[in-house]
Amino acid sequence: MGFFAFLILGLIAGTIAKLLLPGKQGGGWFITLLLGVVGAMLGGWLGGILFNANLDEFWSIQSWLLAIGGSIVVLLLWGLLFGRKNSA
């Protein structure tokens, strides 16, 4: 898969991950899209190492699930580190 296909996959995966996660993670849509790209890279890297996943095809369900899963993980970590704090 080429660089631009991977970038588009990450942007879409970040959007899907944002829609799947309940509550507010903070950061807005631009940060979410950037974190989606990072999450897609993380998911692809871990999938290649742990599952020996073949990520050559853009329309492979395996590529999409790894990208969305990685995006969810990165968004959850972002929310834990930089989420809104309640000052009660």
Tab-separated table of C-alpha atoms in Angstrom:
chain	number	residue	atom	x	y	z
A	1	MET	CA	0.000	0.000	0.000
A	2	GLY	CA	1.404	3.403	-0.918
A	3	PHE	CA	1.934	6.383	1.350
A	4	PHE	CA	-1.170	8.293	0.257
A	5	ALA	CA	-3.400	5.230	0.543
A	6	PHE	CA	-2.048	4.663	4.032
A	7	LEU	CA	-2.673	8.327	4.894
A	8	ILE	CA	-6.269	8.147	3.666
A	9	LEU	CA	-6.796	4.889	5.548
A	10	GLY	CA	-5.534	6.527	8.746
A	11	LEU	CA	-7.754	9.582	8.311
A	12	ILE	CA	-10.843	7.452	7.796
A	13	ALA	CA	-9.885	5.077	10.627
A	14	GLY	CA	-9.476	8.050	12.987
A	15	THR	CA	-12.937	9.310	12.084
A	16	ILE	CA	-14.494	5.877	12.616
A	17	ALA	CA	-12.668	5.466	15.935
A	18	LYS	CA	-13.928	8.882	17.094
A	19	LEU	CA	-17.482	7.878	16.234
A	20	LEU	CA	-17.161	4.528	18.040
A	21	LEU	CA	-15.740	5.908	21.283
A	22	PRO	CA	-18.301	7.256	23.733
A	23	GLY	CA	-17.831	10.585	25.476
A	24	LYS	CA	-15.510	13.449	24.684
A	25	GLN	CA	-11.848	12.766	24.157
A	26	GLY	CA	-10.941	16.393	23.528
A	27	GLY	CA	-8.613	17.687	20.875
A	28	GLY	CA	-11.123	18.372	18.109
A	29	TRP	CA	-11.378	16.799	14.695
A	30	PHE	CA	-7.965	17.846	13.377
A	31	ILE	CA	-6.142	16.192	16.278
A	32	THR	CA	-8.419	13.172	15.902
A	33	LEU	CA	-7.467	12.775	12.250
A	34	LEU	CA	-3.769	13.050	13.073
A	35	LEU	CA	-4.165	10.540	15.879
A	36	GLY	CA	-6.016	8.286	13.422
A	37	VAL	CA	-2.979	8.252	11.150
A	38	VAL	CA	-0.722	7.488	14.133
A	39	GLY	CA	-3.147	4.786	15.254
A	40	ALA	CA	-3.240	3.232	11.798
A	41	MET	CA	0.543	3.115	11.801
A	42	LEU	CA	0.543	1.577	15.282
A	43	GLY	CA	-2.132	-0.959	14.351
A	44	GLY	CA	-0.329	-1.915	11.162
A	45	TRP	CA	3.001	-2.238	12.934
A	46	LEU	CA	1.577	-4.358	15.763
A	47	GLY	CA	-0.473	-6.433	13.326
A	48	GLY	CA	2.627	-7.146	11.287
A	49	ILE	CA	4.624	-8.152	14.347
A	50	LEU	CA	2.004	-10.071	16.332
A	51	PHE	CA	-0.143	-11.604	13.593
A	52	ASN	CA	2.172	-11.477	10.573
A	53	ALA	CA	-0.576	-9.479	8.855
A	54	ASN	CA	-0.296	-8.680	5.167
A	55	LEU	CA	-1.181	-4.994	4.775
A	56	ASP	CA	-0.604	-4.610	1.032
A	57	GLU	CA	-4.257	-4.203	0.051
A	58	PHE	CA	-6.213	-1.008	0.771
A	59	TRP	CA	-9.609	-2.740	0.739
A	60	SER	CA	-8.536	-5.637	2.959
A	61	ILE	CA	-10.742	-6.013	6.029
A	62	GLN	CA	-7.621	-6.941	7.976
A	63	SER	CA	-5.989	-3.594	7.140
A	64	TRP	CA	-9.091	-1.672	8.124
A	65	LEU	CA	-9.630	-3.509	11.410
A	66	LEU	CA	-6.000	-3.045	12.436
A	67	ALA	CA	-6.100	0.647	11.515
A	68	ILE	CA	-9.354	1.280	13.388
A	69	GLY	CA	-8.180	-0.749	16.397
A	70	GLY	CA	-4.899	1.145	16.511
A	71	SER	CA	-6.773	4.450	16.227
A	72	ILE	CA	-9.043	3.519	19.123
A	73	VAL	CA	-6.022	2.661	21.276
A	74	VAL	CA	-4.287	5.944	20.429
A	75	LEU	CA	-7.458	7.967	21.059
A	76	LEU	CA	-7.968	6.266	24.422
A	77	LEU	CA	-4.363	7.003	25.410
A	78	TRP	CA	-4.775	10.615	24.253
A	79	GLY	CA	-7.921	10.916	26.378
A	80	LEU	CA	-6.154	9.506	29.429
A	81	LEU	CA	-3.141	11.776	29.055
A	82	PHE	CA	-4.746	15.003	27.868
A	83	GLY	CA	-8.434	14.543	28.643
A	84	ARG	CA	-10.477	17.140	30.428
A	85	LYS	CA	-9.965	17.138	34.147
A	86	ASN	CA	-12.901	17.746	36.483
A	87	SER	CA	-11.994	20.229	39.161
A	88	ALA	CA	-14.696	19.679	41.742
